[in-house]
Amino acid sequence: MHPTMTLARRRPACLLALISVMAASFLAVPAAAAAAGNTTGQVTVFWGRNKAEGSLREACDSGRYTMVTMSFLDVFGHGNNYHLDLSGHDLSAIGADVKHCQFIGVPVSLSIGGYGTGYSLPSNRSALDLFDHLWNSYFGGSKPGVRRPFGDAWLDGIDLFLDHGTPADRYDVLALELAKHNNRGEPGKPLHLTATVRCAYPPAAHVGRALATGIFERVHVRIYEDDDKACNVYGAWEDAWDKWTAAYPATKFYIGLTADQKSYQWIHPKDVYYGITPVVQKKDNYGGVMIWDRYFDKNSDYYGSLIKN
């Protein structure tokens, strides 16, 4: 653990008082220290895990995030059986919200996988079938009989959140096929390819196989919810961060934090500022912060804003 981290756990008695104190504390940091880090202002948030989090449009309009990742497409790899779980959100409204977010400069991606066990890619064929489904359902393709949940809205990227898998899974084949459609000029558009991983390094075999393609734009390293508790905010996350960033120097790395104040791995924003960011921003391929998730961040009413600013 970084020596400056105190991991304050007490909630503020008054939100306005906290913000005032935090702002004063941040402004008191010497300019040289503030300038030493590789600051980016980039904050990604996961959306879609709780209907009470509000709409996608509301998340984008909050000004807290530079990218929103919808979660999850949580069933695939079993023939034509696909399932999109957005926790009861009205799918008919999301297409217009996606376009609104994109119009104001907030890209929207879709995360596949998640915490369940209903997904796998046991063969090249299953990987190509999943690509076909993704491209025709959420991106620039169209195919008779394939439903587009968000109408003609064209998403900005795919995130691989692969908490479960086997060494035989072919996420590398999926990633390479997605990369072929990362068009940075007309008539296409960029397709951002990201991964959200557990803290521990090296990653599980199915994740490592995909990352070994070298084509991922970003990786979000979650320093919370680690099963063995050895690589999280109270464990050896700094050593893991060093290994992740060194292994993939061409990839931008985001530090993954939880905004759930009831989690024992929640980190006070002040401790993020003084204990986390001075460490992660030293890396040339530091990219920003990933927050789990919009529901917890909205309920905190300040977490994402303070992290970003």
mmCIF file of C-alpha atoms in Angstrom:
data_model
loop_
_atom_site.group_PDB
_atom_site.id
_atom_site.type_symbol
_atom_site.label_atom_id
_atom_site.label_comp_id
_atom_site.label_asym_id
_atom_site.label_seq_id
_atom_site.Cartn_x
_atom_site.Cartn_y
_atom_site.Cartn_z
ATOM 1 C CA MET A 1 0.000 0.000 0.000
ATOM 2 C CA HIS A 2 1.213 3.450 -0.813
ATOM 3 C CA PRO A 3 2.436 5.126 2.409
ATOM 4 C CA THR A 4 0.245 8.180 1.932
ATOM 5 C CA MET A 5 -3.001 6.194 1.838
ATOM 6 C CA THR A 6 -5.153 6.400 4.942
ATOM 7 C CA LEU A 7 -8.268 4.951 3.350
ATOM 8 C CA ALA A 8 -10.699 7.125 5.257
ATOM 9 C CA ARG A 9 -13.959 5.244 5.702
ATOM 10 C CA ARG A 10 -16.299 7.729 7.369
ATOM 11 C CA ARG A 11 -19.046 9.317 5.311
ATOM 12 C CA PRO A 12 -19.371 13.097 5.445
ATOM 13 C CA ALA A 13 -22.011 14.569 7.705
ATOM 14 C CA CYS A 14 -22.748 17.156 5.090
ATOM 15 C CA LEU A 15 -22.062 16.717 1.380
ATOM 16 C CA LEU A 16 -21.523 20.414 0.754
ATOM 17 C CA ALA A 17 -19.065 20.615 3.600
ATOM 18 C CA LEU A 18 -17.137 17.665 2.151
ATOM 19 C CA ILE A 19 -16.927 19.210 -1.289
ATOM 20 C CA SER A 20 -15.790 22.515 0.210
ATOM 21 C CA VAL A 21 -13.101 20.855 2.297
ATOM 22 C CA MET A 22 -11.999 18.645 -0.589
ATOM 23 C CA ALA A 23 -11.742 21.568 -2.962
ATOM 24 C CA ALA A 24 -9.673 23.536 -0.462
ATOM 25 C CA SER A 25 -7.403 20.553 0.120
ATOM 26 C CA PHE A 26 -6.852 19.974 -3.589
ATOM 27 C CA LEU A 27 -6.098 23.634 -4.230
ATOM 28 C CA ALA A 28 -3.524 23.569 -1.453
ATOM 29 C CA VAL A 29 -1.398 20.950 -3.233
ATOM 30 C CA PRO A 30 1.761 22.553 -4.603
ATOM 31 C CA ALA A 31 1.590 23.163 -8.332
ATOM 32 C CA ALA A 32 4.782 21.195 -8.922
ATOM 33 C CA ALA A 33 3.286 18.092 -7.316
ATOM 34 C CA ALA A 34 0.053 18.429 -9.266
ATOM 35 C CA ALA A 35 1.947 18.780 -12.523
ATOM 36 C CA ALA A 36 4.178 15.779 -11.892
ATOM 37 C CA GLY A 37 1.561 13.204 -12.876
ATOM 38 C CA ASN A 38 0.370 12.186 -16.317
ATOM 39 C CA THR A 39 -3.140 13.605 -15.888
ATOM 40 C CA THR A 40 -5.702 12.826 -18.602
ATOM 41 C CA GLY A 41 -9.144 13.817 -17.303
ATOM 42 C CA GLN A 42 -10.529 10.564 -18.735
ATOM 43 C CA VAL A 43 -13.255 8.796 -16.741
ATOM 44 C CA THR A 44 -15.178 5.753 -17.979
ATOM 45 C CA VAL A 45 -18.273 4.535 -16.152
ATOM 46 C CA PHE A 46 -20.271 1.331 -16.394
ATOM 47 C CA TRP A 47 -24.007 1.834 -16.912
ATOM 48 C CA GLY A 48 -26.869 -0.650 -17.081
ATOM 49 C CA ARG A 49 -26.656 -2.575 -13.824
ATOM 50 C CA ASN A 50 -29.551 -0.911 -11.989
ATOM 51 C CA LYS A 51 -32.674 0.724 -13.375
ATOM 52 C CA ALA A 52 -32.563 3.282 -10.553
ATOM 53 C CA GLU A 53 -29.344 4.739 -11.983
ATOM 54 C CA GLY A 54 -31.333 6.849 -14.456
ATOM 55 C CA SER A 55 -31.133 6.999 -18.215
ATOM 56 C CA LEU A 56 -28.077 6.764 -20.413
ATOM 57 C CA ARG A 57 -28.716 10.340 -21.537
ATOM 58 C CA GLU A 58 -28.677 11.515 -17.928
ATOM 59 C CA ALA A 59 -25.332 9.806 -17.330
ATOM 60 C CA CYS A 60 -23.788 11.493 -20.357
ATOM 61 C CA ASP A 61 -25.269 14.880 -19.468
ATOM 62 C CA SER A 62 -23.816 14.710 -15.946
ATOM 63 C CA GLY A 63 -20.444 15.902 -17.254
ATOM 64 C CA ARG A 64 -18.633 13.355 -15.084
ATOM 65 C CA TYR A 65 -17.671 10.858 -17.763
ATOM 66 C CA THR A 66 -15.738 10.834 -21.004
ATOM 67 C CA MET A 67 -17.058 7.386 -21.993
ATOM 68 C CA VAL A 68 -19.992 5.218 -20.934
ATOM 69 C CA THR A 69 -19.901 1.426 -21.158
ATOM 70 C CA MET A 70 -23.235 -0.403 -21.185
ATOM 71 C CA SER A 71 -23.280 -3.771 -19.435
ATOM 72 C CA PHE A 72 -23.801 -6.604 -20.250
ATOM 73 C CA LEU A 73 -24.367 -8.840 -23.234
ATOM 74 C CA ASP A 74 -24.140 -11.786 -20.871
ATOM 75 C CA VAL A 75 -25.140 -14.827 -22.939
ATOM 76 C CA PHE A 76 -23.338 -15.877 -26.112
ATOM 77 C CA GLY A 77 -21.366 -18.739 -27.614
ATOM 78 C CA HIS A 78 -24.299 -21.160 -27.581
ATOM 79 C CA GLY A 79 -25.577 -21.118 -31.147
ATOM 80 C CA ASN A 80 -27.915 -18.210 -31.802
ATOM 81 C CA ASN A 81 -28.732 -17.671 -28.148
ATOM 82 C CA TYR A 82 -27.826 -14.110 -27.159
ATOM 83 C CA HIS A 83 -29.029 -12.130 -24.168
ATOM 84 C CA LEU A 84 -28.656 -8.427 -23.418
ATOM 85 C CA ASP A 85 -29.180 -7.568 -19.749
ATOM 86 C CA LEU A 86 -29.574 -3.858 -18.984
ATOM 87 C CA SER A 87 -31.487 -4.341 -15.725
ATOM 88 C CA GLY A 88 -34.937 -3.390 -16.979
ATOM 89 C CA HIS A 89 -34.020 -0.188 -18.823
ATOM 90 C CA ASP A 90 -36.363 0.664 -21.697
ATOM 91 C CA LEU A 91 -34.438 -0.469 -24.765
ATOM 92 C CA SER A 92 -36.634 1.568 -27.101
ATOM 93 C CA ALA A 93 -35.261 4.794 -25.598
ATOM 94 C CA ILE A 94 -31.589 3.845 -25.632
ATOM 95 C CA GLY A 95 -30.955 4.386 -29.334
ATOM 96 C CA ALA A 96 -31.852 8.063 -29.107
ATOM 97 C CA ASP A 97 -29.787 8.359 -25.922
ATOM 98 C CA VAL A 98 -26.757 6.814 -27.636
ATOM 99 C CA LYS A 99 -26.992 9.372 -30.434
ATOM 100 C CA HIS A 100 -27.363 12.200 -27.919
ATOM 101 C CA CYS A 101 -24.285 11.040 -25.975
ATOM 102 C CA GLN A 102 -22.262 10.821 -29.167
ATOM 103 C CA PHE A 103 -23.442 14.274 -30.245
ATOM 104 C CA ILE A 104 -22.094 15.832 -27.033
ATOM 105 C CA GLY A 105 -18.814 13.939 -27.345
ATOM 106 C CA VAL A 106 -19.348 10.981 -25.019
ATOM 107 C CA PRO A 107 -18.794 7.667 -26.822
ATOM 108 C CA VAL A 108 -20.865 4.650 -25.800
ATOM 109 C CA SER A 109 -19.613 1.068 -25.864
ATOM 110 C CA LEU A 110 -21.064 -2.336 -24.990
ATOM 111 C CA SER A 111 -19.448 -4.730 -22.534
ATOM 112 C CA ILE A 112 -19.760 -8.463 -23.141
ATOM 113 C CA GLY A 113 -19.432 -11.164 -20.498
ATOM 114 C CA GLY A 114 -19.862 -10.053 -16.909
ATOM 115 C CA TYR A 115 -20.186 -11.895 -13.617
ATOM 116 C CA GLY A 116 -22.401 -14.725 -14.864
ATOM 117 C CA THR A 117 -21.434 -18.012 -16.489
ATOM 118 C CA GLY A 118 -23.699 -17.967 -19.551
ATOM 119 C CA TYR A 119 -21.004 -17.119 -22.046
ATOM 120 C CA SER A 120 -18.088 -18.819 -23.785
ATOM 121 C CA LEU A 121 -16.317 -18.896 -27.149
ATOM 122 C CA PRO A 122 -15.115 -22.489 -27.457
ATOM 123 C CA SER A 123 -14.250 -22.346 -31.165
ATOM 124 C CA ASN A 124 -13.257 -20.050 -34.020
ATOM 125 C CA ARG A 125 -16.738 -20.478 -35.429
ATOM 126 C CA SER A 126 -18.418 -19.333 -32.220
ATOM 127 C CA ALA A 127 -16.137 -16.271 -32.114
ATOM 128 C CA LEU A 128 -17.009 -15.328 -35.691
ATOM 129 C CA ASP A 129 -20.708 -15.914 -35.007
ATOM 130 C CA LEU A 130 -20.525 -13.543 -32.053
ATOM 131 C CA PHE A 131 -18.783 -10.932 -34.171
ATOM 132 C CA ASP A 132 -21.521 -11.284 -36.777
ATOM 133 C CA HIS A 133 -24.183 -10.774 -34.101
ATOM 134 C CA LEU A 134 -22.437 -7.746 -32.620
ATOM 135 C CA TRP A 135 -21.752 -6.077 -35.944
ATOM 136 C CA ASN A 136 -25.285 -6.511 -37.263
ATOM 137 C CA SER A 137 -27.055 -5.744 -33.977
ATOM 138 C CA TYR A 138 -25.069 -2.805 -32.594
ATOM 139 C CA PHE A 139 -22.713 -1.439 -35.227
ATOM 140 C CA GLY A 140 -22.661 -0.785 -38.952
ATOM 141 C CA GLY A 141 -24.124 -4.006 -40.248
ATOM 142 C CA SER A 142 -27.619 -5.257 -40.954
ATOM 143 C CA LYS A 143 -28.942 -8.717 -41.647
ATOM 144 C CA PRO A 144 -32.426 -10.130 -42.213
ATOM 145 C CA GLY A 145 -33.781 -11.615 -39.014
ATOM 146 C CA VAL A 146 -31.218 -9.890 -36.775
ATOM 147 C CA ARG A 147 -32.853 -7.479 -34.349
ATOM 148 C CA ARG A 148 -31.217 -4.122 -33.610
ATOM 149 C CA PRO A 149 -32.178 -3.320 -29.972
ATOM 150 C CA PHE A 150 -31.174 0.347 -30.355
ATOM 151 C CA GLY A 151 -32.459 0.899 -33.876
ATOM 152 C CA ASP A 152 -29.986 2.515 -36.236
ATOM 153 C CA ALA A 153 -27.733 3.805 -33.441
ATOM 154 C CA TRP A 154 -24.127 2.743 -34.095
ATOM 155 C CA LEU A 155 -22.119 2.094 -30.935
ATOM 156 C CA ASP A 156 -18.513 3.166 -30.451
ATOM 157 C CA GLY A 157 -16.856 0.095 -29.071
ATOM 158 C CA ILE A 158 -16.787 -3.314 -27.395
ATOM 159 C CA ASP A 159 -15.443 -4.085 -23.930
ATOM 160 C CA LEU A 160 -14.448 -7.611 -22.886
ATOM 161 C CA PHE A 161 -15.391 -8.230 -19.231
ATOM 162 C CA LEU A 162 -14.414 -11.885 -19.030
ATOM 163 C CA ASP A 163 -14.626 -12.950 -15.410
ATOM 164 C CA HIS A 164 -15.205 -16.558 -16.474
ATOM 165 C CA GLY A 165 -13.650 -18.667 -19.193
ATOM 166 C CA THR A 166 -11.311 -21.482 -20.155
ATOM 167 C CA PRO A 167 -7.984 -21.593 -22.013
ATOM 168 C CA ALA A 168 -9.869 -22.893 -25.062
ATOM 169 C CA ASP A 169 -11.965 -19.723 -25.457
ATOM 170 C CA ARG A 170 -11.180 -17.795 -28.649
ATOM 171 C CA TYR A 171 -11.599 -14.167 -27.655
ATOM 172 C CA ASP A 172 -8.458 -13.500 -29.662
ATOM 173 C CA VAL A 173 -10.355 -14.417 -32.837
ATOM 174 C CA LEU A 174 -13.211 -12.101 -31.852
ATOM 175 C CA ALA A 175 -10.806 -9.245 -31.096
ATOM 176 C CA LEU A 176 -9.006 -9.599 -34.416
ATOM 177 C CA GLU A 177 -12.287 -9.612 -36.321
ATOM 178 C CA LEU A 178 -13.474 -6.501 -34.481
ATOM 179 C CA ALA A 179 -10.166 -4.788 -35.227
ATOM 180 C CA LYS A 180 -10.715 -5.307 -38.949
ATOM 181 C CA HIS A 181 -13.745 -3.021 -38.644
ATOM 182 C CA ASN A 182 -11.969 -0.272 -36.722
ATOM 183 C CA ASN A 183 -12.267 2.234 -39.559
ATOM 184 C CA ARG A 184 -10.848 5.647 -38.754
ATOM 185 C CA GLY A 185 -11.997 7.198 -41.998
ATOM 186 C CA GLU A 186 -15.153 7.307 -44.069
ATOM 187 C CA PRO A 187 -17.414 5.483 -44.608
ATOM 188 C CA GLY A 188 -16.808 3.710 -41.307
ATOM 189 C CA LYS A 189 -15.979 4.930 -37.811
ATOM 190 C CA PRO A 190 -13.583 3.943 -35.031
ATOM 191 C CA LEU A 191 -14.446 0.848 -33.027
ATOM 192 C CA HIS A 192 -12.816 1.141 -29.606
ATOM 193 C CA LEU A 193 -11.691 -2.234 -28.256
ATOM 194 C CA THR A 194 -11.232 -2.387 -24.487
ATOM 195 C CA ALA A 195 -10.988 -5.003 -21.745
ATOM 196 C CA THR A 196 -11.928 -4.889 -18.077
ATOM 197 C CA VAL A 197 -9.777 -7.246 -16.041
ATOM 198 C CA ARG A 198 -9.156 -8.384 -12.508
ATOM 199 C CA CYS A 199 -6.204 -6.827 -10.756
ATOM 200 C CA ALA A 200 -3.958 -9.883 -10.566
ATOM 201 C CA TYR A 201 -1.206 -10.329 -13.156
ATOM 202 C CA PRO A 202 -0.732 -12.457 -15.201
ATOM 203 C CA PRO A 203 -4.367 -12.647 -16.320
ATOM 204 C CA ALA A 204 -6.365 -15.827 -16.786
ATOM 205 C CA ALA A 205 -5.421 -17.747 -19.933
ATOM 206 C CA HIS A 206 -8.502 -16.778 -21.973
ATOM 207 C CA VAL A 207 -7.944 -13.091 -21.198
ATOM 208 C CA GLY A 208 -4.208 -13.225 -21.835
ATOM 209 C CA ARG A 209 -4.765 -14.906 -25.179
ATOM 210 C CA ALA A 210 -6.970 -12.035 -26.300
ATOM 211 C CA LEU A 211 -4.636 -9.325 -25.001
ATOM 212 C CA ALA A 212 -1.681 -10.997 -26.696
ATOM 213 C CA THR A 213 -3.098 -9.822 -30.028
ATOM 214 C CA GLY A 214 -1.774 -6.380 -29.071
ATOM 215 C CA ILE A 215 -4.783 -4.590 -30.538
ATOM 216 C CA PHE A 216 -6.592 -3.417 -27.405
ATOM 217 C CA GLU A 217 -6.844 0.338 -27.087
ATOM 218 C CA ARG A 218 -7.511 0.331 -23.347
ATOM 219 C CA VAL A 219 -7.489 -1.996 -20.369
ATOM 220 C CA HIS A 220 -9.356 -1.237 -17.127
ATOM 221 C CA VAL A 221 -7.628 -2.844 -14.142
ATOM 222 C CA ARG A 222 -10.086 -3.383 -11.281
ATOM 223 C CA ILE A 223 -8.430 -2.967 -7.891
ATOM 224 C CA TYR A 224 -11.587 -4.109 -6.103
ATOM 225 C CA GLU A 225 -13.543 -7.377 -5.779
ATOM 226 C CA ASP A 226 -10.473 -9.566 -6.075
ATOM 227 C CA ASP A 227 -11.441 -13.023 -4.820
ATOM 228 C CA ASP A 228 -8.171 -13.847 -3.094
ATOM 229 C CA LYS A 229 -7.922 -10.303 -1.656
ATOM 230 C CA ALA A 230 -4.224 -10.287 -2.511
ATOM 231 C CA CYS A 231 -4.520 -7.767 -5.330
ATOM 232 C CA ASN A 232 -6.866 -4.965 -4.387
ATOM 233 C CA VAL A 233 -6.774 -1.614 -2.591
ATOM 234 C CA TYR A 234 -5.494 -3.354 0.538
ATOM 235 C CA GLY A 235 -3.137 -5.700 -1.302
ATOM 236 C CA ALA A 236 -0.378 -5.701 -3.883
ATOM 237 C CA TRP A 237 -2.170 -3.615 -6.497
ATOM 238 C CA GLU A 238 0.877 -1.396 -7.154
ATOM 239 C CA ASP A 239 3.034 -4.364 -8.132
ATOM 240 C CA ALA A 240 0.284 -5.661 -10.424
ATOM 241 C CA TRP A 241 -0.150 -2.201 -11.980
ATOM 242 C CA ASP A 242 3.572 -2.089 -12.778
ATOM 243 C CA LYS A 243 3.370 -5.493 -14.467
ATOM 244 C CA TRP A 244 0.228 -4.689 -16.472
ATOM 245 C CA THR A 245 1.563 -1.416 -17.818
ATOM 246 C CA ALA A 246 4.954 -2.905 -18.649
ATOM 247 C CA ALA A 247 3.484 -5.930 -20.447
ATOM 248 C CA TYR A 248 1.390 -3.870 -22.883
ATOM 249 C CA PRO A 249 3.207 -0.546 -23.417
ATOM 250 C CA ALA A 250 1.088 0.397 -26.459
ATOM 251 C CA THR A 251 -2.169 0.055 -24.494
ATOM 252 C CA LYS A 252 -3.669 2.755 -22.264
ATOM 253 C CA PHE A 253 -4.401 1.579 -18.732
ATOM 254 C CA TYR A 254 -7.255 2.821 -16.560
ATOM 255 C CA ILE A 255 -7.373 2.235 -12.811
ATOM 256 C CA GLY A 256 -10.713 0.667 -11.865
ATOM 257 C CA LEU A 257 -12.425 1.929 -8.683
ATOM 258 C CA THR A 258 -15.779 1.226 -7.080
ATOM 259 C CA ALA A 259 -18.107 4.091 -6.155
ATOM 260 C CA ASP A 260 -20.028 1.840 -3.745
ATOM 261 C CA GLN A 261 -19.435 3.373 -0.322
ATOM 262 C CA LYS A 262 -20.720 0.181 1.336
ATOM 263 C CA SER A 263 -17.916 -1.841 -0.208
ATOM 264 C CA TYR A 264 -14.909 -2.419 2.051
ATOM 265 C CA GLN A 265 -12.763 -1.618 -0.980
ATOM 266 C CA TRP A 266 -14.277 1.817 -1.564
ATOM 267 C CA ILE A 267 -11.577 4.477 -1.506
ATOM 268 C CA HIS A 268 -12.264 7.999 -0.315
ATOM 269 C CA PRO A 269 -11.692 10.545 -3.142
ATOM 270 C CA LYS A 270 -9.066 12.303 -1.047
ATOM 271 C CA ASP A 271 -7.146 9.037 -0.746
ATOM 272 C CA VAL A 272 -7.477 8.514 -4.487
ATOM 273 C CA TYR A 273 -5.962 11.940 -5.017
ATOM 274 C CA TYR A 274 -3.070 11.547 -2.604
ATOM 275 C CA GLY A 275 -2.510 7.782 -2.654
ATOM 276 C CA ILE A 276 -3.668 6.283 -5.953
ATOM 277 C CA THR A 277 -3.160 8.875 -8.688
ATOM 278 C CA PRO A 278 0.478 9.732 -7.799
ATOM 279 C CA VAL A 279 1.288 6.051 -8.400
ATOM 280 C CA VAL A 280 -0.716 5.303 -11.532
ATOM 281 C CA GLN A 281 0.016 8.587 -13.307
ATOM 282 C CA LYS A 282 3.737 7.870 -13.339
ATOM 283 C CA LYS A 283 3.231 5.427 -16.194
ATOM 284 C CA ASP A 284 3.496 6.779 -19.731
ATOM 285 C CA ASN A 285 0.543 4.605 -20.764
ATOM 286 C CA TYR A 286 -1.736 5.707 -17.938
ATOM 287 C CA GLY A 287 -5.126 6.445 -19.476
ATOM 288 C CA GLY A 288 -7.551 7.475 -16.738
ATOM 289 C CA VAL A 289 -10.065 6.085 -14.250
ATOM 290 C CA MET A 290 -12.829 3.506 -14.629
ATOM 291 C CA ILE A 291 -15.732 3.761 -12.160
ATOM 292 C CA TRP A 292 -18.068 0.935 -11.146
ATOM 293 C CA ASP A 293 -20.776 1.962 -11.609
ATOM 294 C CA ARG A 294 -23.231 4.732 -12.559
ATOM 295 C CA TYR A 295 -25.781 3.674 -9.912
ATOM 296 C CA PHE A 296 -23.310 3.935 -7.039
ATOM 297 C CA ASP A 297 -21.749 7.070 -8.440
ATOM 298 C CA LYS A 298 -25.117 8.774 -8.810
ATOM 299 C CA ASN A 299 -26.066 7.869 -5.249
ATOM 300 C CA SER A 300 -22.777 9.237 -3.934
ATOM 301 C CA ASP A 301 -23.618 12.511 -5.712
ATOM 302 C CA TYR A 302 -19.989 13.569 -5.817
ATOM 303 C CA TYR A 303 -17.573 10.671 -6.320
ATOM 304 C CA GLY A 304 -17.190 10.778 -10.095
ATOM 305 C CA SER A 305 -17.037 14.567 -10.161
ATOM 306 C CA LEU A 306 -14.225 14.732 -7.631
ATOM 307 C CA ILE A 307 -12.337 11.898 -9.285
ATOM 308 C CA LYS A 308 -12.502 13.646 -12.657
ATOM 309 C CA ASN A 309 -11.608 17.104 -11.392
#
